[in-house]
Amino acid sequence: MKVLVTGATGGLGTLIVNNLLSRGIEVVATSRDQAKAEKSDFFNKVIFKAYSIENNPREDLYAYFEKPDALIHCAWDKLGAAEYKNPMHTQVILGQHKDFLKNLLQNGLKDITVIGSVYEYGITEGELSEDMPSEPTVEYSIAKNLLREFLQEEQANFDFVLKWMRVFYVFGEVKGRKNLYTLLAEAVNREDKTFNMSGGQQTRDFLTSEEIADIIVRASIQKEVNGIINCCSGKPVVLIDIIQDYIKKHNSSIELNLGFYPYPDYEPMHTWGSVEKLNKIK
């Protein structure tokens, strides 16, 4: 089996590439930054093909990427909480990804796995299952949801399998990105006296980035479970509890400055994912 991974030099993309390689799967890796790719530990183990999705794809991309059996589409621009409301997501980035994926489909790709987002559910509270309506509220998740709808419509025109992985929350390091975990770890390592955060009463569904990568790979290399698939643990955890547990494990005396940041207006207070569909994937 040969799998194409876009966004291969990103934090999640790198983990996915290495997970595929550990399973003996041939990998075609792509990103726009070949110099960065050459510094990665996987570079000499994959077929690397530099490409920028910002390009208008005029050539046969399926042939360019050496006719992969499947695609794991990690690439996306302007990630990070500060960019979620950027109109570029719907006005520019969405169109670029539609063109890229349609080119691959027109030329023969038969199996696509795309990284989606829990934010596609909007601010719906409680346990989230894949059959619930999508109600995205920010440009990033609106664009992702529109891309999913576009691909589902294209299934009437092209014969391909689609797996749309709605990734929930990460508590752990993601290479090259700042998140709550990395900020907390840095503050603990510096022996800061306080750590600024929200009120911490959110109920969330957390996985490490390695666990997320493994779920995505397992979903991508099978064909029985398709459509929207929650990438989550199914275990609700209160945010402040997991943070205090981290502090205790690292024997830190850091004090939490609760309420320093407001709760994001694009997130529900209490939410976690259903794993009923995920559990059908072996």
Coordinates of C-alpha atoms in Angstrom, one line a residue:
M1 CA 0.0 0.0 0.0
K2 CA 1.2 3.5 -0.9
V3 CA -0.2 6.5 1.1
L4 CA 0.3 10.1 0.3
V5 CA 0.5 12.4 3.4
T6 CA 0.1 16.2 2.9
G7 CA 1.3 18.6 5.5
A8 CA 4.0 16.0 6.3
T9 CA 6.4 18.3 8.1
G10 CA 3.7 19.6 10.5
G11 CA 3.4 18.3 14.0
L12 CA 0.6 15.8 13.3
G13 CA 1.7 15.1 9.8
T14 CA 5.1 14.0 11.0
L15 CA 3.6 11.6 13.5
I16 CA 1.3 10.2 10.9
V17 CA 4.2 9.6 8.5
N18 CA 6.2 7.8 11.2
N19 CA 3.2 5.7 12.2
L20 CA 2.7 4.6 8.6
L21 CA 6.3 3.7 8.3
S22 CA 6.3 1.7 11.5
R23 CA 3.5 -0.5 9.8
G24 CA 5.7 -1.1 6.8
I25 CA 3.5 1.1 4.6
E26 CA 5.1 3.0 1.7
V27 CA 4.8 6.8 2.1
V28 CA 4.8 9.6 -0.3
A29 CA 5.2 12.8 1.8
T30 CA 4.6 16.3 0.7
S31 CA 4.9 19.8 2.0
R32 CA 5.8 23.2 0.5
D33 CA 9.1 23.4 2.5
Q34 CA 11.6 20.8 1.2
A35 CA 14.4 22.3 3.4
K36 CA 12.4 21.6 6.5
A37 CA 11.5 18.1 5.2
E38 CA 15.2 17.3 4.7
K39 CA 15.8 17.9 8.4
S40 CA 13.1 15.4 9.4
D41 CA 13.9 11.9 10.7
F42 CA 11.7 10.3 8.0
F43 CA 13.1 12.1 4.9
N44 CA 15.3 9.2 3.7
K45 CA 12.5 6.7 4.4
V46 CA 9.8 8.2 2.1
I47 CA 9.3 9.5 -1.4
F48 CA 9.3 13.2 -0.8
K49 CA 7.5 15.5 -3.4
A50 CA 7.6 19.2 -2.7
Y51 CA 4.3 21.0 -3.5
S52 CA 2.3 24.0 -2.4
I53 CA -1.4 23.8 -2.3
E54 CA -1.5 27.5 -3.0
N55 CA -0.6 26.6 -6.6
N56 CA -3.3 26.3 -9.2
P57 CA -3.0 22.6 -10.0
R58 CA -2.7 22.3 -13.8
E59 CA -0.7 19.1 -13.9
D60 CA -1.9 15.6 -13.1
L61 CA -1.2 15.6 -9.3
Y62 CA -2.2 11.9 -9.0
A63 CA 0.7 11.0 -11.3
Y64 CA 3.0 13.6 -9.8
F65 CA 2.5 12.0 -6.4
E66 CA 3.2 8.5 -7.9
K67 CA -0.4 7.2 -8.0
P68 CA -0.9 6.6 -4.2
D69 CA -3.6 4.1 -3.1
A70 CA -4.8 6.5 -0.4
L71 CA -4.4 10.1 0.8
I72 CA -4.2 11.4 4.4
H73 CA -4.8 15.1 4.0
C74 CA -3.3 17.0 7.0
A75 CA -2.4 20.2 5.2
W76 CA -4.2 23.4 6.2
D77 CA -2.9 27.0 6.7
K78 CA -3.5 29.5 9.5
L79 CA -4.1 27.0 12.3
G80 CA -3.9 28.1 15.9
A81 CA -6.6 29.7 18.0
A82 CA -5.6 33.3 17.1
E83 CA -6.4 32.5 13.4
Y84 CA -9.6 30.5 13.7
K85 CA -11.8 33.6 12.8
N86 CA -9.6 34.7 9.9
P87 CA -11.8 35.0 6.8
M88 CA -8.9 33.6 4.7
H89 CA -10.2 30.1 5.7
T90 CA -13.4 30.5 3.7
Q91 CA -12.4 33.1 1.1
V92 CA -9.0 31.6 0.0
I93 CA -7.8 28.4 1.7
L94 CA -11.1 26.5 1.1
G95 CA -10.9 27.0 -2.7
Q96 CA -7.3 26.0 -2.8
H97 CA -8.0 22.7 -1.1
K98 CA -11.1 22.0 -3.3
D99 CA -8.9 22.4 -6.4
F100 CA -6.2 20.3 -5.0
L101 CA -8.4 17.4 -4.0
K102 CA -10.6 17.5 -7.1
N103 CA -7.4 17.3 -9.3
L104 CA -6.4 14.1 -7.5
L105 CA -9.9 12.6 -7.8
Q106 CA -10.2 13.5 -11.5
N107 CA -6.9 11.6 -12.2
G108 CA -7.6 8.5 -10.3
L109 CA -7.4 8.8 -6.4
K110 CA -9.8 6.3 -4.8
D111 CA -9.4 6.8 -1.0
I112 CA -9.2 10.0 1.0
T113 CA -8.9 10.7 4.7
V114 CA -9.1 14.3 5.8
I115 CA -8.4 15.9 9.1
G116 CA -11.5 17.7 10.3
S117 CA -12.2 19.5 13.6
V118 CA -14.5 19.1 16.6
Y119 CA -15.3 22.8 16.0
E120 CA -17.5 21.7 13.2
Y121 CA -20.1 20.7 15.8
G122 CA -20.1 24.4 16.9
I123 CA -21.1 25.0 20.5
T124 CA -23.3 21.9 21.0
E125 CA -23.1 20.6 24.5
G126 CA -22.8 17.0 25.8
E127 CA -21.7 13.9 24.0
L128 CA -21.2 14.5 20.3
S129 CA -22.0 11.8 17.7
E130 CA -21.3 11.9 14.0
D131 CA -25.0 12.0 13.1
M132 CA -25.5 15.3 14.8
P133 CA -25.9 18.4 12.6
S134 CA -22.8 20.4 11.9
E135 CA -23.1 24.0 13.2
P136 CA -19.6 25.6 12.8
T137 CA -19.4 29.1 14.1
V138 CA -15.9 30.3 13.1
E139 CA -14.2 30.7 9.7
Y140 CA -11.8 27.8 10.2
S141 CA -14.5 25.2 11.1
I142 CA -16.9 26.6 8.5
A143 CA -14.3 26.1 5.8
K144 CA -13.5 22.6 7.0
N145 CA -17.2 21.7 7.0
L146 CA -17.7 23.1 3.5
L147 CA -14.8 21.1 2.3
R148 CA -16.4 17.9 3.7
E149 CA -19.7 18.8 2.0
F150 CA -17.9 19.4 -1.3
L151 CA -16.2 16.0 -1.1
Q152 CA -19.4 14.2 -0.3
E153 CA -21.0 15.9 -3.3
E154 CA -18.1 14.8 -5.5
Q155 CA -18.8 11.2 -4.5
A156 CA -21.6 11.4 -7.1
N157 CA -19.0 12.1 -9.7
F158 CA -16.1 10.0 -8.7
D159 CA -15.8 6.6 -7.1
F160 CA -13.8 7.1 -3.9
V161 CA -14.0 6.3 -0.2
L162 CA -14.1 9.3 2.2
K163 CA -13.1 9.3 5.9
W164 CA -13.5 12.6 7.6
M165 CA -11.7 12.6 11.0
R166 CA -13.1 15.1 13.4
V167 CA -10.2 15.6 15.8
F168 CA -11.1 16.6 19.3
Y169 CA -8.8 18.2 21.9
V170 CA -5.0 17.6 22.3
F171 CA -3.4 17.5 25.7
G172 CA 0.2 16.9 24.9
E173 CA 3.0 18.3 22.7
V174 CA 2.4 18.9 19.0
K175 CA 5.8 19.6 17.3
G176 CA 6.0 23.2 16.1
R177 CA 2.9 24.4 17.8
K178 CA 2.0 26.1 21.0
N179 CA -1.0 24.9 23.0
L180 CA -2.1 24.9 26.6
Y181 CA 0.0 21.8 27.4
T182 CA 3.2 23.3 26.0
L183 CA 2.6 26.6 27.7
L184 CA 2.0 24.8 31.0
A185 CA 5.1 22.6 30.6
E186 CA 7.3 25.6 29.9
A187 CA 5.9 27.5 32.9
V188 CA 6.5 24.5 35.2
N189 CA 10.1 24.0 33.8
R190 CA 10.9 27.6 34.4
E191 CA 9.5 27.3 37.9
D192 CA 7.1 30.2 37.4
K193 CA 5.1 31.2 40.4
T194 CA 1.8 31.4 38.5
F195 CA 0.2 30.2 35.3
N196 CA -2.5 32.2 33.6
M197 CA -5.5 30.3 32.3
S198 CA -9.3 30.4 31.9
G199 CA -11.6 29.3 34.7
G200 CA -10.8 25.7 33.9
Q201 CA -14.3 24.3 34.3
Q202 CA -14.6 23.1 30.7
T203 CA -15.3 19.4 30.2
R204 CA -13.2 18.2 27.3
D205 CA -12.2 15.0 25.5
F206 CA -8.4 14.8 25.4
L207 CA -5.9 12.6 23.5
T208 CA -2.2 13.0 23.0
S209 CA -1.0 13.8 19.5
E210 CA 0.5 10.3 19.2
E211 CA -2.9 8.8 20.0
I212 CA -4.6 11.0 17.4
A213 CA -2.1 10.1 14.7
D214 CA -2.6 6.4 15.5
I215 CA -6.4 6.7 15.2
I216 CA -6.1 8.5 11.9
V217 CA -3.7 6.0 10.4
R218 CA -5.9 3.0 11.5
A219 CA -9.0 4.7 10.0
S220 CA -7.1 5.5 6.8
I221 CA -5.9 2.0 6.0
Q222 CA -9.4 0.4 6.2
K223 CA -12.5 0.9 4.1
E224 CA -15.3 -0.5 6.2
V225 CA -16.0 2.5 8.4
N226 CA -16.4 5.7 6.3
G227 CA -17.8 9.2 6.5
I228 CA -17.5 11.4 9.6
I229 CA -15.5 9.6 12.3
N230 CA -14.9 11.2 15.7
C231 CA -11.2 11.1 16.7
C232 CA -11.5 11.2 20.4
S233 CA -11.3 9.2 23.7
G234 CA -15.0 9.2 24.6
K235 CA -13.9 10.1 28.2
P236 CA -15.0 13.5 29.5
V237 CA -12.4 15.2 31.7
V238 CA -12.6 18.6 33.5
L239 CA -9.8 20.8 32.3
I240 CA -8.6 22.0 35.7
D241 CA -8.4 18.4 36.9
I242 CA -6.0 17.3 34.2
I243 CA -3.9 20.4 34.7
Q244 CA -3.7 19.9 38.4
D245 CA -2.8 16.3 37.8
Y246 CA 0.1 17.4 35.6
I247 CA 1.3 19.9 38.2
K248 CA 1.2 17.2 40.9
K249 CA 3.1 14.6 38.8
H250 CA 5.9 17.2 38.2
N251 CA 6.1 18.2 41.9
S252 CA 5.5 21.8 41.0
S253 CA 4.3 24.5 43.3
I254 CA 3.0 26.7 40.5
E255 CA -0.3 28.5 41.3
L256 CA -3.1 28.6 38.8
N257 CA -4.4 32.2 38.0
L258 CA -7.9 31.1 37.1
G259 CA -10.1 33.4 35.1
F260 CA -7.2 35.3 33.6
Y261 CA -8.4 34.4 30.1
P262 CA -12.1 34.4 29.1
Y263 CA -13.7 31.2 27.9
P264 CA -13.6 31.1 24.0
D265 CA -16.9 32.0 22.5
Y266 CA -16.6 29.3 19.8
E267 CA -16.3 26.4 22.2
P268 CA -19.0 24.7 24.4
M269 CA -18.4 24.4 28.1
H270 CA -19.1 20.7 28.4
T271 CA -18.5 18.4 25.5
W272 CA -16.9 15.0 24.6
G273 CA -17.1 12.6 21.7
S274 CA -19.0 9.3 21.0
V275 CA -16.6 6.5 20.1
E276 CA -19.3 4.1 18.9
K277 CA -18.2 4.5 15.3
L278 CA -14.5 4.6 16.1
N279 CA -14.7 1.4 18.0
K280 CA -15.7 -0.5 14.8
I281 CA -12.3 0.2 13.4
K282 CA -9.9 -2.6 14.2

